[in-house]
Amino acid sequence: MINSNPIGLFDSGVGGTSIWKEVHALLPNENTIYLADSKNAPYGQKSKEEIIYLSKKNTEYLLNKNAKLIIVACNTATTNAIKELRSSYDIPLIGIEPAIKPAALHTKTHTIGILATKGTLNSELFHENIKKYHQINIIEQIGFGLVELIEKGELYSEKMDTLLHQYLKPMVEQNIDYLVLGCTHYPYLIPQIKKIIPSTIKIIDSGEAVARQTKKILEENHLLNTNNRSKVNNEFYINDSPKVMQELIGKSFKVIKKDF
Ligand code: DGL
């Protein structure tokens, strides 16, 4: 069966494009619509109620565009709102949570680090999930200011370097061997992070796993698009300046500024 309706994705801003890239690489036949709610970024500093409100608004926008499946391309929105979204909408929803499990299973030093937003690290869902790994030492660090700098396009700035040093050095000193990136904006910081931490520390994020899960859910629900690849349509909408997002996704795709 062919279902050419789009996969919808949303994030508080440009970060979820790191997830979109993985999804597009694995499922190149699929039409997609990406919403960047940059006007309201960062979500990580907002209350749970506000995050739920914004997540519902984004979801409804994508449903109006006939999305057949929605990826909540934001750890903060997932950990705070996925339960409410699942109980409110009758559509497959894929959430993104920090990839603690592979790090916890493979750590040799029994110490792993996680860098994520305040909203994610303080969420009930995150706390519930890490209970399983009480035998290892999980060093949690809030990435204050990182999302704001990425949204401004200051990825390679002195300010970024200073913050990353401040957040990562204590983890290195405590002998982590895995660093989990628990925010979809952070994969864009991997080159900068690699300059700070030793190469023996593995960096993991959830992008590939989410793409695989998306494929599995589409298959199970008979929602895959088996149409010819040349007809694929990838739409990107942002409710603030499109400049940074355009740079992050490259010239092959057009980012459109729109109020939503
Ligand atoms: N990309 C979001 C996440 O994965 C960003 C958070 C924010 O807006 O603070 O958590």
PDB file of C-alpha atoms and ligand atoms in Angstrom:
ATOM      1  CA  MET A   1       0.000   0.000   0.000  1.00  0.00           C
ATOM      2  CA  ILE A   2       1.220   3.513  -0.774  1.00  0.00           C
ATOM      3  CA  ASN A   3       0.679   6.363   1.625  1.00  0.00           C
ATOM      4  CA  SER A   4       2.194   9.601   0.356  1.00  0.00           C
ATOM      5  CA  ASN A   5       1.003  11.800   3.217  1.00  0.00           C
ATOM      6  CA  PRO A   6       3.944  13.482   4.932  1.00  0.00           C
ATOM      7  CA  ILE A   7       5.807  12.597   8.093  1.00  0.00           C
ATOM      8  CA  GLY A   8       5.522  15.626  10.387  1.00  0.00           C
ATOM      9  CA  LEU A   9       8.354  16.689  12.669  1.00  0.00           C
ATOM     10  CA  PHE A  10       8.570  19.538  15.151  1.00  0.00           C
ATOM     11  CA  ASP A  11      11.080  21.045  17.507  1.00  0.00           C
ATOM     12  CA  SER A  12      11.427  24.235  19.518  1.00  0.00           C
ATOM     13  CA  GLY A  13      13.722  25.375  16.742  1.00  0.00           C
ATOM     14  CA  VAL A  14      16.429  24.282  14.351  1.00  0.00           C
ATOM     15  CA  GLY A  15      17.809  21.347  16.387  1.00  0.00           C
ATOM     16  CA  GLY A  16      15.332  18.738  15.209  1.00  0.00           C
ATOM     17  CA  THR A  17      16.792  19.045  11.722  1.00  0.00           C
ATOM     18  CA  SER A  18      19.523  16.730  13.083  1.00  0.00           C
ATOM     19  CA  ILE A  19      16.743  14.126  13.412  1.00  0.00           C
ATOM     20  CA  TRP A  20      15.193  15.036  10.062  1.00  0.00           C
ATOM     21  CA  LYS A  21      18.552  14.334   8.370  1.00  0.00           C
ATOM     22  CA  GLU A  22      18.630  10.789   9.775  1.00  0.00           C
ATOM     23  CA  VAL A  23      15.003  10.169   8.859  1.00  0.00           C
ATOM     24  CA  HIS A  24      15.494  11.491   5.334  1.00  0.00           C
ATOM     25  CA  ALA A  25      18.637   9.381   4.883  1.00  0.00           C
ATOM     26  CA  LEU A  26      16.836   6.175   5.908  1.00  0.00           C
ATOM     27  CA  LEU A  27      13.469   6.953   4.303  1.00  0.00           C
ATOM     28  CA  PRO A  28      14.258   9.016   1.197  1.00  0.00           C
ATOM     29  CA  ASN A  29      10.865   8.239  -0.374  1.00  0.00           C
ATOM     30  CA  GLU A  30       8.935   9.939   2.375  1.00  0.00           C
ATOM     31  CA  ASN A  31       7.457  13.413   2.110  1.00  0.00           C
ATOM     32  CA  THR A  32       8.158  15.462   5.219  1.00  0.00           C
ATOM     33  CA  ILE A  33       7.046  18.679   6.904  1.00  0.00           C
ATOM     34  CA  TYR A  34       9.289  20.185   9.567  1.00  0.00           C
ATOM     35  CA  LEU A  35       8.145  22.871  11.990  1.00  0.00           C
ATOM     36  CA  ALA A  36      10.682  24.980  13.869  1.00  0.00           C
ATOM     37  CA  ASP A  37       8.978  26.911  16.658  1.00  0.00           C
ATOM     38  CA  SER A  38      12.001  29.183  17.070  1.00  0.00           C
ATOM     39  CA  LYS A  39       9.838  32.077  18.209  1.00  0.00           C
ATOM     40  CA  ASN A  40       9.232  30.094  21.401  1.00  0.00           C
ATOM     41  CA  ALA A  41      12.728  28.601  21.816  1.00  0.00           C
ATOM     42  CA  PRO A  42      14.111  27.493  24.146  1.00  0.00           C
ATOM     43  CA  TYR A  43      11.464  25.080  25.438  1.00  0.00           C
ATOM     44  CA  GLY A  44      13.978  23.814  27.985  1.00  0.00           C
ATOM     45  CA  GLN A  45      13.374  26.737  30.334  1.00  0.00           C
ATOM     46  CA  LYS A  46       9.570  26.626  30.138  1.00  0.00           C
ATOM     47  CA  SER A  47       7.072  25.003  32.499  1.00  0.00           C
ATOM     48  CA  LYS A  48       5.621  21.578  31.729  1.00  0.00           C
ATOM     49  CA  GLU A  49       2.229  23.216  31.040  1.00  0.00           C
ATOM     50  CA  GLU A  50       3.715  25.611  28.512  1.00  0.00           C
ATOM     51  CA  ILE A  51       5.613  22.796  26.783  1.00  0.00           C
ATOM     52  CA  ILE A  52       2.412  20.733  26.541  1.00  0.00           C
ATOM     53  CA  TYR A  53       0.498  23.715  25.131  1.00  0.00           C
ATOM     54  CA  LEU A  54       3.138  24.415  22.451  1.00  0.00           C
ATOM     55  CA  SER A  55       3.553  20.724  21.584  1.00  0.00           C
ATOM     56  CA  LYS A  56      -0.194  20.381  21.027  1.00  0.00           C
ATOM     57  CA  LYS A  57      -0.254  23.486  18.869  1.00  0.00           C
ATOM     58  CA  ASN A  58       2.562  22.121  16.682  1.00  0.00           C
ATOM     59  CA  THR A  59       0.937  18.691  16.494  1.00  0.00           C
ATOM     60  CA  GLU A  60      -2.392  20.166  15.402  1.00  0.00           C
ATOM     61  CA  TYR A  61      -0.693  22.239  12.726  1.00  0.00           C
ATOM     62  CA  LEU A  62       0.934  19.095  11.336  1.00  0.00           C
ATOM     63  CA  LEU A  63      -2.323  17.144  11.536  1.00  0.00           C
ATOM     64  CA  ASN A  64      -3.988  19.885   9.484  1.00  0.00           C
ATOM     65  CA  LYS A  65      -1.281  19.263   6.899  1.00  0.00           C
ATOM     66  CA  ASN A  66      -2.324  15.584   6.832  1.00  0.00           C
ATOM     67  CA  ALA A  67       0.712  14.182   8.633  1.00  0.00           C
ATOM     68  CA  LYS A  68       0.473  10.377   8.821  1.00  0.00           C
ATOM     69  CA  LEU A  69       2.987  10.112  11.666  1.00  0.00           C
ATOM     70  CA  ILE A  70       4.570  12.769  13.864  1.00  0.00           C
ATOM     71  CA  ILE A  71       8.095  12.800  15.227  1.00  0.00           C
ATOM     72  CA  VAL A  72       8.485  14.957  18.300  1.00  0.00           C
ATOM     73  CA  ALA A  73      12.032  15.938  17.299  1.00  0.00           C
ATOM     74  CA  CYS A  74      12.755  17.435  20.690  1.00  0.00           C
ATOM     75  CA  ASN A  75      13.772  15.687  23.919  1.00  0.00           C
ATOM     76  CA  THR A  76      12.253  18.458  26.016  1.00  0.00           C
ATOM     77  CA  ALA A  77       8.852  18.238  24.320  1.00  0.00           C
ATOM     78  CA  THR A  78       8.949  14.429  24.450  1.00  0.00           C
ATOM     79  CA  THR A  79       9.870  14.095  28.099  1.00  0.00           C
ATOM     80  CA  ASN A  80       7.273  16.691  29.142  1.00  0.00           C
ATOM     81  CA  ALA A  81       4.395  16.216  26.719  1.00  0.00           C
ATOM     82  CA  ILE A  82       4.437  12.845  24.943  1.00  0.00           C
ATOM     83  CA  LYS A  83       1.914  11.260  27.352  1.00  0.00           C
ATOM     84  CA  GLU A  84      -0.590  14.081  26.767  1.00  0.00           C
ATOM     85  CA  LEU A  85      -0.007  13.995  23.006  1.00  0.00           C
ATOM     86  CA  ARG A  86      -0.530  10.223  22.904  1.00  0.00           C
ATOM     87  CA  SER A  87      -3.762  10.469  24.850  1.00  0.00           C
ATOM     88  CA  SER A  88      -5.067  13.402  22.760  1.00  0.00           C
ATOM     89  CA  TYR A  89      -4.276  12.320  19.188  1.00  0.00           C
ATOM     90  CA  ASP A  90      -4.963   9.102  17.387  1.00  0.00           C
ATOM     91  CA  ILE A  91      -1.867   9.028  15.184  1.00  0.00           C
ATOM     92  CA  PRO A  92       1.513   7.274  15.522  1.00  0.00           C
ATOM     93  CA  LEU A  93       3.808   9.555  17.529  1.00  0.00           C
ATOM     94  CA  ILE A  94       7.541   8.977  17.834  1.00  0.00           C
ATOM     95  CA  GLY A  95       9.233  10.623  20.785  1.00  0.00           C
ATOM     96  CA  ILE A  96      12.908  11.297  21.390  1.00  0.00           C
ATOM     97  CA  GLU A  97      14.546  10.578  24.681  1.00  0.00           C
ATOM     98  CA  PRO A  98      18.200  10.734  25.709  1.00  0.00           C
ATOM     99  CA  ALA A  99      19.992   7.520  24.657  1.00  0.00           C
ATOM    100  CA  ILE A 100      20.974   6.492  28.178  1.00  0.00           C
ATOM    101  CA  LYS A 101      20.442   2.787  27.563  1.00  0.00           C
ATOM    102  CA  PRO A 102      23.308   2.066  25.095  1.00  0.00           C
ATOM    103  CA  ALA A 103      25.683   4.183  27.185  1.00  0.00           C
ATOM    104  CA  ALA A 104      24.662   2.446  30.409  1.00  0.00           C
ATOM    105  CA  LEU A 105      25.017  -0.998  28.832  1.00  0.00           C
ATOM    106  CA  HIS A 106      28.476  -0.410  27.399  1.00  0.00           C
ATOM    107  CA  THR A 107      30.228   1.834  29.906  1.00  0.00           C
ATOM    108  CA  LYS A 108      33.443   0.382  31.310  1.00  0.00           C
ATOM    109  CA  THR A 109      34.069   3.127  33.821  1.00  0.00           C
ATOM    110  CA  HIS A 110      30.494   2.838  35.133  1.00  0.00           C
ATOM    111  CA  THR A 111      30.237   6.578  34.680  1.00  0.00           C
ATOM    112  CA  ILE A 112      28.420   8.342  31.880  1.00  0.00           C
ATOM    113  CA  GLY A 113      27.607  11.972  31.239  1.00  0.00           C
ATOM    114  CA  ILE A 114      24.424  13.474  29.906  1.00  0.00           C
ATOM    115  CA  LEU A 115      24.068  16.957  28.518  1.00  0.00           C
ATOM    116  CA  ALA A 116      20.435  18.057  28.077  1.00  0.00           C
ATOM    117  CA  THR A 117      18.055  20.915  28.788  1.00  0.00           C
ATOM    118  CA  LYS A 118      16.691  21.760  32.213  1.00  0.00           C
ATOM    119  CA  GLY A 119      13.217  20.712  31.010  1.00  0.00           C
ATOM    120  CA  THR A 120      14.450  17.247  30.060  1.00  0.00           C
ATOM    121  CA  LEU A 121      16.630  16.597  33.098  1.00  0.00           C
ATOM    122  CA  ASN A 122      13.902  17.754  35.482  1.00  0.00           C
ATOM    123  CA  SER A 123      11.110  15.784  33.818  1.00  0.00           C
ATOM    124  CA  GLU A 124       9.339  12.874  35.494  1.00  0.00           C
ATOM    125  CA  LEU A 125       9.800  10.695  32.425  1.00  0.00           C
ATOM    126  CA  PHE A 126      13.573  11.122  32.474  1.00  0.00           C
ATOM    127  CA  HIS A 127      13.750  10.304  36.190  1.00  0.00           C
ATOM    128  CA  GLU A 128      11.560   7.293  35.713  1.00  0.00           C
ATOM    129  CA  ASN A 129      13.849   6.027  32.928  1.00  0.00           C
ATOM    130  CA  ILE A 130      17.163   6.433  34.700  1.00  0.00           C
ATOM    131  CA  LYS A 131      15.982   4.520  37.779  1.00  0.00           C
ATOM    132  CA  LYS A 132      16.802   1.326  35.862  1.00  0.00           C
ATOM    133  CA  TYR A 133      20.460   2.293  35.736  1.00  0.00           C
ATOM    134  CA  HIS A 134      21.088   2.863  39.428  1.00  0.00           C
ATOM    135  CA  GLN A 135      24.236   0.687  39.245  1.00  0.00           C
ATOM    136  CA  ILE A 136      26.045   3.310  37.200  1.00  0.00           C
ATOM    137  CA  ASN A 137      26.992   6.875  37.926  1.00  0.00           C
ATOM    138  CA  ILE A 138      25.097   9.285  35.662  1.00  0.00           C
ATOM    139  CA  ILE A 139      26.455  12.816  35.646  1.00  0.00           C
ATOM    140  CA  GLU A 140      23.699  15.187  34.590  1.00  0.00           C
ATOM    141  CA  GLN A 141      24.551  18.582  33.193  1.00  0.00           C
ATOM    142  CA  ILE A 142      22.092  21.217  32.013  1.00  0.00           C
ATOM    143  CA  GLY A 143      23.313  22.872  28.821  1.00  0.00           C
ATOM    144  CA  PHE A 144      22.333  26.418  29.878  1.00  0.00           C
ATOM    145  CA  GLY A 145      22.635  28.804  26.941  1.00  0.00           C
ATOM    146  CA  LEU A 146      23.612  26.270  24.273  1.00  0.00           C
ATOM    147  CA  VAL A 147      20.264  26.180  22.440  1.00  0.00           C
ATOM    148  CA  GLU A 148      20.100  29.989  22.409  1.00  0.00           C
ATOM    149  CA  LEU A 149      23.555  30.231  20.817  1.00  0.00           C
ATOM    150  CA  ILE A 150      22.714  27.567  18.203  1.00  0.00           C
ATOM    151  CA  GLU A 151      19.461  29.365  17.338  1.00  0.00           C
ATOM    152  CA  LYS A 152      21.513  32.536  16.797  1.00  0.00           C
ATOM    153  CA  GLY A 153      23.949  30.675  14.562  1.00  0.00           C
ATOM    154  CA  GLU A 154      26.809  31.088  17.032  1.00  0.00           C
ATOM    155  CA  LEU A 155      27.935  27.483  16.802  1.00  0.00           C
ATOM    156  CA  TYR A 156      31.612  28.224  16.473  1.00  0.00           C
ATOM    157  CA  SER A 157      31.937  31.141  18.865  1.00  0.00           C
ATOM    158  CA  GLU A 158      34.085  31.882  21.862  1.00  0.00           C
ATOM    159  CA  LYS A 159      30.961  31.924  24.031  1.00  0.00           C
ATOM    160  CA  MET A 160      30.072  28.418  22.854  1.00  0.00           C
ATOM    161  CA  ASP A 161      33.577  27.140  23.602  1.00  0.00           C
ATOM    162  CA  THR A 162      33.528  28.653  27.073  1.00  0.00           C
ATOM    163  CA  LEU A 163      30.185  27.056  27.941  1.00  0.00           C
ATOM    164  CA  LEU A 164      31.155  23.666  26.544  1.00  0.00           C
ATOM    165  CA  HIS A 165      34.415  23.678  28.505  1.00  0.00           C
ATOM    166  CA  GLN A 166      32.528  24.583  31.656  1.00  0.00           C
ATOM    167  CA  TYR A 167      29.995  21.748  31.197  1.00  0.00           C
ATOM    168  CA  LEU A 168      32.268  19.002  29.908  1.00  0.00           C
ATOM    169  CA  LYS A 169      35.489  19.332  31.901  1.00  0.00           C
ATOM    170  CA  PRO A 170      33.945  18.139  35.193  1.00  0.00           C
ATOM    171  CA  MET A 171      32.539  15.076  33.404  1.00  0.00           C
ATOM    172  CA  VAL A 172      35.935  14.242  31.935  1.00  0.00           C
ATOM    173  CA  GLU A 173      37.514  14.640  35.369  1.00  0.00           C
ATOM    174  CA  GLN A 174      35.003  12.153  36.762  1.00  0.00           C
ATOM    175  CA  ASN A 175      36.072   9.630  34.145  1.00  0.00           C
ATOM    176  CA  ILE A 176      33.015   9.281  31.914  1.00  0.00           C
ATOM    177  CA  ASP A 177      33.494   7.046  28.878  1.00  0.00           C
ATOM    178  CA  TYR A 178      30.160   7.934  27.233  1.00  0.00           C
ATOM    179  CA  LEU A 179      28.621  11.332  26.651  1.00  0.00           C
ATOM    180  CA  VAL A 180      24.910  11.285  25.825  1.00  0.00           C
ATOM    181  CA  LEU A 181      23.587  14.271  23.897  1.00  0.00           C
ATOM    182  CA  GLY A 182      20.044  14.606  25.211  1.00  0.00           C
ATOM    183  CA  CYS A 183      18.921  17.526  23.064  1.00  0.00           C
ATOM    184  CA  THR A 184      18.395  17.459  19.318  1.00  0.00           C
ATOM    185  CA  HIS A 185      20.260  20.748  18.937  1.00  0.00           C
ATOM    186  CA  TYR A 186      23.487  19.306  20.345  1.00  0.00           C
ATOM    187  CA  PRO A 187      24.597  17.021  17.474  1.00  0.00           C
ATOM    188  CA  TYR A 188      25.520  20.282  15.750  1.00  0.00           C
ATOM    189  CA  LEU A 189      28.127  20.760  18.495  1.00  0.00           C
ATOM    190  CA  ILE A 190      29.931  17.442  18.005  1.00  0.00           C
ATOM    191  CA  PRO A 191      32.996  18.947  16.226  1.00  0.00           C
ATOM    192  CA  GLN A 192      33.383  21.525  19.016  1.00  0.00           C
ATOM    193  CA  ILE A 193      32.839  18.889  21.746  1.00  0.00           C
ATOM    194  CA  LYS A 194      35.468  16.601  20.197  1.00  0.00           C
ATOM    195  CA  LYS A 195      38.062  19.328  20.640  1.00  0.00           C
ATOM    196  CA  ILE A 196      37.371  19.385  24.374  1.00  0.00           C
ATOM    197  CA  ILE A 197      36.934  15.752  25.430  1.00  0.00           C
ATOM    198  CA  PRO A 198      39.419  12.898  24.867  1.00  0.00           C
ATOM    199  CA  SER A 199      38.767  10.742  21.791  1.00  0.00           C
ATOM    200  CA  THR A 200      38.238   7.708  24.052  1.00  0.00           C
ATOM    201  CA  ILE A 201      34.890   9.143  25.193  1.00  0.00           C
ATOM    202  CA  LYS A 202      32.098   8.079  22.876  1.00  0.00           C
ATOM    203  CA  ILE A 203      29.419  10.593  21.973  1.00  0.00           C
ATOM    204  CA  ILE A 204      25.932   9.266  21.345  1.00  0.00           C
ATOM    205  CA  ASP A 205      22.646  10.796  20.302  1.00  0.00           C
ATOM    206  CA  SER A 206      19.258   9.387  19.377  1.00  0.00           C
ATOM    207  CA  GLY A 207      19.045  10.322  15.686  1.00  0.00           C
ATOM    208  CA  GLU A 208      19.682   6.980  14.003  1.00  0.00           C
ATOM    209  CA  ALA A 209      17.605   5.012  16.481  1.00  0.00           C
ATOM    210  CA  VAL A 210      14.680   7.377  15.915  1.00  0.00           C
ATOM    211  CA  ALA A 211      14.927   6.969  12.152  1.00  0.00           C
ATOM    212  CA  ARG A 212      14.904   3.156  12.531  1.00  0.00           C
ATOM    213  CA  GLN A 213      11.946   3.312  14.898  1.00  0.00           C
ATOM    214  CA  THR A 214      10.081   5.575  12.446  1.00  0.00           C
ATOM    215  CA  LYS A 215      10.614   3.062   9.654  1.00  0.00           C
ATOM    216  CA  LYS A 216       9.421   0.208  11.859  1.00  0.00           C
ATOM    217  CA  ILE A 217       6.238   2.043  12.896  1.00  0.00           C
ATOM    218  CA  LEU A 218       5.458   3.052   9.302  1.00  0.00           C
ATOM    219  CA  GLU A 219       5.867  -0.567   8.213  1.00  0.00           C
ATOM    220  CA  GLU A 220       3.726  -1.926  11.024  1.00  0.00           C
ATOM    221  CA  ASN A 221       0.951   0.546  10.227  1.00  0.00           C
ATOM    222  CA  HIS A 222       1.204   0.055   6.438  1.00  0.00           C
ATOM    223  CA  LEU A 223       2.052   3.747   6.050  1.00  0.00           C
ATOM    224  CA  LEU A 224       5.252   3.583   3.990  1.00  0.00           C
ATOM    225  CA  ASN A 225       5.427   5.621   0.817  1.00  0.00           C
ATOM    226  CA  THR A 226       6.704   3.407  -1.965  1.00  0.00           C
ATOM    227  CA  ASN A 227       6.214   6.105  -4.615  1.00  0.00           C
ATOM    228  CA  ASN A 228       9.007   7.180  -6.917  1.00  0.00           C
ATOM    229  CA  ARG A 229      11.709   9.208  -5.145  1.00  0.00           C
ATOM    230  CA  SER A 230      11.645  12.058  -7.664  1.00  0.00           C
ATOM    231  CA  LYS A 231       8.247  13.180  -6.382  1.00  0.00           C
ATOM    232  CA  VAL A 232       9.426  13.671  -2.818  1.00  0.00           C
ATOM    233  CA  ASN A 233       8.516  16.950  -1.150  1.00  0.00           C
ATOM    234  CA  ASN A 234      10.363  18.178   1.964  1.00  0.00           C
ATOM    235  CA  GLU A 235       8.901  21.320   3.496  1.00  0.00           C
ATOM    236  CA  PHE A 236      10.530  23.380   6.239  1.00  0.00           C
ATOM    237  CA  TYR A 237       8.675  26.087   8.149  1.00  0.00           C
ATOM    238  CA  ILE A 238      10.068  28.382  10.822  1.00  0.00           C
ATOM    239  CA  ASN A 239       8.278  31.186  12.676  1.00  0.00           C
ATOM    240  CA  ASP A 240      11.437  33.302  13.037  1.00  0.00           C
ATOM    241  CA  SER A 241      14.366  34.153  10.754  1.00  0.00           C
ATOM    242  CA  PRO A 242      15.088  31.228   8.380  1.00  0.00           C
ATOM    243  CA  LYS A 243      18.806  32.072   8.030  1.00  0.00           C
ATOM    244  CA  VAL A 244      20.378  29.657  10.539  1.00  0.00           C
ATOM    245  CA  MET A 245      18.116  26.763   9.608  1.00  0.00           C
ATOM    246  CA  GLN A 246      18.830  27.310   5.932  1.00  0.00           C
ATOM    247  CA  GLU A 247      22.558  27.021   6.666  1.00  0.00           C
ATOM    248  CA  LEU A 248      22.071  23.860   8.704  1.00  0.00           C
ATOM    249  CA  ILE A 249      20.023  21.979   6.126  1.00  0.00           C
ATOM    250  CA  GLY A 250      21.852  23.227   3.049  1.00  0.00           C
ATOM    251  CA  LYS A 251      20.813  24.787  -0.231  1.00  0.00           C
ATOM    252  CA  SER A 252      18.939  21.796  -1.661  1.00  0.00           C
ATOM    253  CA  PHE A 253      15.950  22.587   0.550  1.00  0.00           C
ATOM    254  CA  LYS A 254      14.081  25.833   1.016  1.00  0.00           C
ATOM    255  CA  VAL A 255      13.206  27.101   4.514  1.00  0.00           C
ATOM    256  CA  ILE A 256      10.040  29.201   4.584  1.00  0.00           C
ATOM    257  CA  LYS A 257       9.185  31.756   7.252  1.00  0.00           C
ATOM    258  CA  LYS A 258       5.576  31.381   8.374  1.00  0.00           C
ATOM    259  CA  ASP A 259       3.472  32.223  11.410  1.00  0.00           C
ATOM    260  CA  PHE A 260       2.045  29.217  13.174  1.00  0.00           C
TER     261      PHE A 260
HETATM  262  N1  DGL B   1      15.874  20.462  20.637  1.00  0.00           N
HETATM  263  C1  DGL B   1      15.258  20.557  21.926  1.00  0.00           C
HETATM  264  C2  DGL B   1      15.534  19.298  22.727  1.00  0.00           C
HETATM  265  O1  DGL B   1      15.812  18.272  22.127  1.00  0.00           O
HETATM  266  C3  DGL B   1      15.572  21.860  22.431  1.00  0.00           C
HETATM  267  C4  DGL B   1      15.325  22.379  23.607  1.00  0.00           C
HETATM  268  C5  DGL B   1      14.972  23.768  23.908  1.00  0.00           C
HETATM  269  O2  DGL B   1      14.285  24.432  23.142  1.00  0.00           O
HETATM  270  O3  DGL B   1      15.361  24.143  25.001  1.00  0.00           O
HETATM  271  O4  DGL B   1      15.445  19.245  23.920  1.00  0.00           O
END
